[in-house]
Every structure is written in C-alpha cells, then in structure tokens.
Amino acid sequence: MHDDIDRILIPEDEIRAGIDRVAAEITLAYTNRDFTVVAVLKGSCVFASDLIRRIPVPLELAFLAASSYGSGTTSEELRISFLPMDSEIQGRNLLLVDDILDTGRTLYKLKQELLRRGAAEVRTCVLLDKPARRSVEFEADYRGFVVADLFVVGYGLDFAGRYRNLPYVGALKAAAYHRASEAL
Ligand code: PRP
C-alpha cells in the first residue's frame, strides 16, 4: 500500500499538531455550550475519533453516512444513507466533521438538510480543504490544512474504497490511480 504513494503530503506529526490547533479552537467555541459532533462517514472516522479525544469539554457524538454517487474522483449526486435520530438533531448545536472539503456540495447539502430537520445551529469542521475544487460557495468554520488539487488518500481518505488506513495523508501515484480505475 505504501508503495502506491507518490509522496507524503502531511506526515503523522503534522496531522497531530493540526488537530491540536483545531481542537483548541473548537474547545474555546463550545465551552459551556452543549453540542454534538456529527461525523460524516466513512471518510471522517479517523479524523473524528482523534479530534474528539482532544476536546476536553462535554460533547455528544452522532454519525451520518453520505457519499457521492459512484466511486470515481469527481463528486456527483449525494446519497445520504442514514442520519442521526430526530431527537439528536432538533434544537441541537451540531458540528459536522468531515475529512475533506472538495467541491463543497456534501457539506453544503448536509448543513441544509440538518437545519431543515430542526437543528438549532450547524457548524462544520474539516481536516483538509481543497479550495481549487470548490463548485458551491461554502467554507468550513474550522479546518486543519489546505491542500493542492492532487488526489489525496490516507488518514480516512480513500480511493476506490482503499488507503483509508494509511496513518498519513499522501498523494497517490498515477500508476496506482490508473490501475484501480481500470478495475472499477
Ligand atoms: C468524500 C469526503 C467528503 C466529500 C467531499 O466522501 O469524505 O464527504 O467526498 O466532497 P465534496 O466537497 O466534493 O462534496 P465520499 O463521497 O468519497 O464518501 P466516503 O466519505 O465514504 O469516502
């Protein structure tokens, strides 16, 4: 798996430092304010589990599953497989946590949907931000790192379902990308 990586973009120690910084911002913002971290599966599972352990104030945890239709590299139609229960949404301050903000469509639509279902407030937090790819006007309230328009994998991010378990964020080799694309 490591052989498929062209270069490491964000090594483990930098990820840790970035999460410490974001966690401190979130802690400051939510001290004495009830809130629920809503992790967007699958990509955010690694980031969200590290992030919440660095936020030393009370919080609740919920999940939703959303993915772009198809398993290619472009974001297309969004499919929401499941959402938190109504009681976990209505009147609550939600912090949506995702691994990457790319075109912005996922978080834009999820935020709209959660507000439509009665959330009191919805903020967003992403590990990675790829502003070059944005197709809707949307910015995250909290973000770890800005990345260039490369195909990034690892630390929760996949290509064709793989590489989520790499401990760093890396750029995939073109050969690995083509090999996996042909197998799709
Ligand atoms: C990825 C990522 C974000 C979304 C970002 O999810 O985890 O949720 O795409 O893209 P966007 O800003 O262009 O909408 P994906 O659909 O690959 O599902 P996954 O989390 O299960 O990998």
CSV table of C-alpha atoms and ligand atoms in Angstrom, one decimal:
chain,number,residue,atom,x,y,z
A,1,MET,CA,0.0,0.0,0.0
A,2,HIS,CA,2.8,2.5,0.9
A,3,ASP,CA,4.3,1.7,-2.5
A,4,ASP,CA,1.3,3.3,-4.2
A,5,ILE,CA,2.0,6.7,-2.6
A,6,ASP,CA,3.9,9.2,-4.7
A,7,ARG,CA,4.8,11.4,-1.7
A,8,ILE,CA,3.6,12.1,1.8
A,9,LEU,CA,1.9,15.5,2.0
A,10,ILE,CA,1.1,15.6,5.7
A,11,PRO,CA,3.1,13.3,8.0
A,12,GLU,CA,1.6,12.0,11.2
A,13,ASP,CA,3.3,14.5,13.5
A,14,GLU,CA,1.9,17.4,11.4
A,15,ILE,CA,-1.6,15.9,11.4
A,16,ARG,CA,-1.4,15.7,15.2
A,17,ALA,CA,-0.3,19.3,15.5
A,18,GLY,CA,-3.1,20.4,13.1
A,19,ILE,CA,-5.7,18.5,15.1
A,20,ASP,CA,-4.4,20.0,18.3
A,21,ARG,CA,-4.9,23.5,16.9
A,22,VAL,CA,-8.4,22.8,15.5
A,23,ALA,CA,-9.4,21.1,18.8
A,24,ALA,CA,-8.3,24.2,20.8
A,25,GLU,CA,-10.4,26.4,18.6
A,26,ILE,CA,-13.5,24.1,19.0
A,27,THR,CA,-12.9,23.8,22.7
A,28,LEU,CA,-12.9,27.6,23.0
A,29,ALA,CA,-16.0,28.0,20.9
A,30,TYR,CA,-18.1,25.3,22.7
A,31,THR,CA,-17.1,25.7,26.3
A,32,ASN,CA,-20.3,25.9,28.4
A,33,ARG,CA,-22.4,25.2,25.2
A,34,ASP,CA,-23.9,21.8,24.6
A,35,PHE,CA,-23.0,20.4,21.2
A,36,THR,CA,-23.0,17.2,19.2
A,37,VAL,CA,-20.2,16.2,16.9
A,38,VAL,CA,-21.7,14.6,13.8
A,39,ALA,CA,-19.1,12.6,11.9
A,40,VAL,CA,-19.7,12.1,8.2
A,41,LEU,CA,-19.0,8.5,7.4
A,42,LYS,CA,-17.0,7.0,6.1
A,43,GLY,CA,-14.1,9.3,5.4
A,44,SER,CA,-14.1,11.3,8.7
A,45,CYS,CA,-13.9,8.2,11.0
A,46,VAL,CA,-10.2,8.5,11.7
A,47,PHE,CA,-10.1,12.3,12.0
A,48,ALA,CA,-13.3,12.5,14.1
A,49,SER,CA,-12.0,9.9,16.6
A,50,ASP,CA,-8.7,11.7,17.1
A,51,LEU,CA,-10.4,15.1,17.2
A,52,ILE,CA,-12.9,14.4,19.9
A,53,ARG,CA,-10.3,13.0,22.2
A,54,ARG,CA,-8.5,16.4,22.2
A,55,ILE,CA,-11.7,18.4,23.1
A,56,PRO,CA,-11.8,18.4,26.9
A,57,VAL,CA,-15.4,19.7,27.2
A,58,PRO,CA,-18.7,17.8,27.2
A,59,LEU,CA,-20.0,16.7,23.8
A,60,GLU,CA,-22.2,14.1,22.3
A,61,LEU,CA,-21.3,12.0,19.2
A,62,ALA,CA,-23.5,11.1,16.3
A,63,PHE,CA,-23.0,9.8,12.8
A,64,LEU,CA,-24.4,10.2,9.3
A,65,ALA,CA,-23.4,8.4,6.1
A,66,ALA,CA,-23.2,10.3,2.9
A,67,SER,CA,-21.3,9.6,-0.3
A,68,SER,CA,-21.1,10.9,-3.8
A,69,TYR,CA,-22.8,8.6,-6.3
A,70,GLY,CA,-20.1,6.4,-7.9
A,71,SER,CA,-16.6,5.7,-6.8
A,72,GLY,CA,-14.6,7.9,-9.2
A,73,THR,CA,-12.7,11.0,-8.4
A,74,THR,CA,-15.4,13.6,-9.1
A,75,SER,CA,-18.2,14.4,-6.7
A,76,GLU,CA,-21.5,13.8,-8.3
A,77,GLU,CA,-25.0,13.2,-6.8
A,78,LEU,CA,-25.0,13.0,-3.0
A,79,ARG,CA,-26.6,10.0,-1.4
A,80,ILE,CA,-27.5,10.1,2.3
A,81,SER,CA,-27.7,6.6,3.7
A,82,PHE,CA,-28.6,7.5,7.2
A,83,LEU,CA,-28.9,10.5,9.6
A,84,PRO,CA,-28.9,10.9,13.3
A,85,MET,CA,-32.3,10.4,15.0
A,86,ASP,CA,-34.6,13.4,15.0
A,87,SER,CA,-34.1,13.8,18.8
A,88,GLU,CA,-30.3,14.1,18.1
A,89,ILE,CA,-30.9,16.9,15.6
A,90,GLN,CA,-33.8,19.0,16.8
A,91,GLY,CA,-32.8,22.1,18.8
A,92,ARG,CA,-29.2,20.9,18.9
A,93,ASN,CA,-25.9,22.7,18.1
A,94,LEU,CA,-24.3,20.4,15.6
A,95,LEU,CA,-20.7,20.3,14.5
A,96,LEU,CA,-20.4,18.4,11.2
A,97,VAL,CA,-17.0,16.8,10.9
A,98,ASP,CA,-15.7,15.6,7.5
A,99,ASP,CA,-12.3,14.5,6.2
A,100,ILE,CA,-12.2,16.8,3.1
A,101,LEU,CA,-14.0,19.9,1.7
A,102,ASP,CA,-13.7,19.5,-2.1
A,103,THR,CA,-16.5,20.8,-4.3
A,104,GLY,CA,-18.3,21.7,-1.1
A,105,ARG,CA,-21.5,20.0,-2.2
A,106,THR,CA,-21.6,17.4,0.5
A,107,LEU,CA,-21.3,19.7,3.5
A,108,TYR,CA,-23.5,22.4,1.8
A,109,LYS,CA,-26.3,19.9,1.3
A,110,LEU,CA,-25.9,18.2,4.7
A,111,LYS,CA,-26.0,21.5,6.5
A,112,GLN,CA,-29.2,22.5,4.7
A,113,GLU,CA,-30.7,19.1,5.5
A,114,LEU,CA,-29.9,19.2,9.2
A,115,LEU,CA,-31.2,22.8,9.5
A,116,ARG,CA,-34.4,21.7,7.6
A,117,ARG,CA,-34.8,18.9,10.2
A,118,GLY,CA,-34.7,21.4,13.1
A,119,ALA,CA,-31.0,21.7,14.2
A,120,ALA,CA,-30.5,25.0,16.2
A,121,GLU,CA,-27.1,25.6,14.6
A,122,VAL,CA,-24.8,23.7,12.2
A,123,ARG,CA,-21.1,24.4,12.0
A,124,THR,CA,-18.5,22.5,10.0
A,125,CYS,CA,-15.0,21.2,10.6
A,126,VAL,CA,-12.8,19.5,8.0
A,127,LEU,CA,-9.3,18.1,8.2
A,128,LEU,CA,-8.5,19.1,4.6
A,129,ASP,CA,-9.7,21.9,2.4
A,130,LYS,CA,-9.1,21.8,-1.4
A,131,PRO,CA,-10.3,25.3,-2.4
A,132,ALA,CA,-9.3,24.9,-6.0
A,133,ARG,CA,-12.1,22.4,-6.5
A,134,ARG,CA,-15.0,24.4,-5.0
A,135,SER,CA,-18.2,24.5,-7.1
A,136,VAL,CA,-20.5,25.9,-4.5
A,137,GLU,CA,-20.0,28.9,-2.2
A,138,PHE,CA,-19.1,27.2,1.1
A,139,GLU,CA,-16.4,27.4,3.7
A,140,ALA,CA,-15.8,25.3,6.8
A,141,ASP,CA,-15.9,27.0,10.2
A,142,TYR,CA,-12.8,25.0,11.3
A,143,ARG,CA,-10.2,23.4,9.1
A,144,GLY,CA,-6.9,21.6,9.5
A,145,PHE,CA,-4.9,22.0,6.3
A,146,VAL,CA,-5.3,23.5,2.8
A,147,VAL,CA,-4.2,21.0,0.1
A,148,ALA,CA,-3.4,21.4,-3.6
A,149,ASP,CA,-5.6,19.8,-6.2
A,150,LEU,CA,-3.9,16.4,-6.0
A,151,PHE,CA,-5.6,13.0,-5.5
A,152,VAL,CA,-5.1,12.6,-1.7
A,153,VAL,CA,-5.5,9.4,0.3
A,154,GLY,CA,-4.9,8.2,3.8
A,155,TYR,CA,-6.0,9.1,7.3
A,156,GLY,CA,-9.6,8.1,6.4
A,157,LEU,CA,-9.5,9.3,2.8
A,158,ASP,CA,-9.9,6.6,0.2
A,159,PHE,CA,-9.5,5.9,-3.5
A,160,ALA,CA,-12.0,3.2,-4.7
A,161,GLY,CA,-12.5,2.2,-1.0
A,162,ARG,CA,-8.8,1.7,-0.2
A,163,TYR,CA,-6.0,3.5,1.6
A,164,ARG,CA,-8.1,4.8,4.5
A,165,ASN,CA,-5.8,3.0,6.9
A,166,LEU,CA,-2.6,4.9,6.0
A,167,PRO,CA,-1.5,6.9,9.0
A,168,TYR,CA,-0.6,10.0,6.9
A,169,VAL,CA,-2.1,11.9,4.1
A,170,GLY,CA,-0.4,11.2,0.8
A,171,ALA,CA,-0.7,11.8,-2.9
A,172,LEU,CA,-1.5,8.7,-4.9
A,173,LYS,CA,0.9,7.6,-7.7
A,174,ALA,CA,-0.7,8.0,-11.2
A,175,ALA,CA,0.0,4.3,-11.8
A,176,ALA,CA,-2.0,3.2,-8.7
A,177,TYR,CA,-4.8,5.5,-9.7
A,178,HIS,CA,-4.9,4.1,-13.3
A,179,ARG,CA,-4.7,0.5,-12.0
A,180,ALA,CA,-7.6,1.0,-9.6
A,181,SER,CA,-9.6,3.0,-12.2
A,182,GLU,CA,-9.4,0.1,-14.6
A,183,ALA,CA,-10.6,-2.4,-12.0
A,184,LEU,CA,-13.7,-0.3,-11.3
B,1,PRP,C1,-15.9,12.4,0.3
B,1,PRP,C2,-15.4,13.1,1.5
B,1,PRP,C3,-16.5,14.2,1.7
B,1,PRP,C4,-16.9,14.5,0.3
B,1,PRP,C5,-16.2,15.8,-0.1
B,1,PRP,O1,-16.8,11.5,0.6
B,1,PRP,O2,-15.4,12.2,2.6
B,1,PRP,O3,-17.6,13.7,2.4
B,1,PRP,O4,-16.4,13.5,-0.6
B,1,PRP,O5,-16.5,16.1,-1.4
B,1,PRP,P1,-17.3,17.4,-1.9
B,1,PRP,O6,-16.9,18.6,-1.1
B,1,PRP,O7,-17.0,17.5,-3.4
B,1,PRP,O8,-18.8,17.1,-1.8
B,1,PRP,P2,-17.1,10.2,-0.4
B,1,PRP,O9,-18.3,10.5,-1.2
B,1,PRP,O10,-15.9,9.8,-1.1
B,1,PRP,O11,-17.6,9.1,0.7
B,1,PRP,P3,-16.7,8.5,1.9
B,1,PRP,O12,-16.6,9.5,3.0
B,1,PRP,O13,-17.4,7.3,2.2
B,1,PRP,O14,-15.3,8.2,1.3
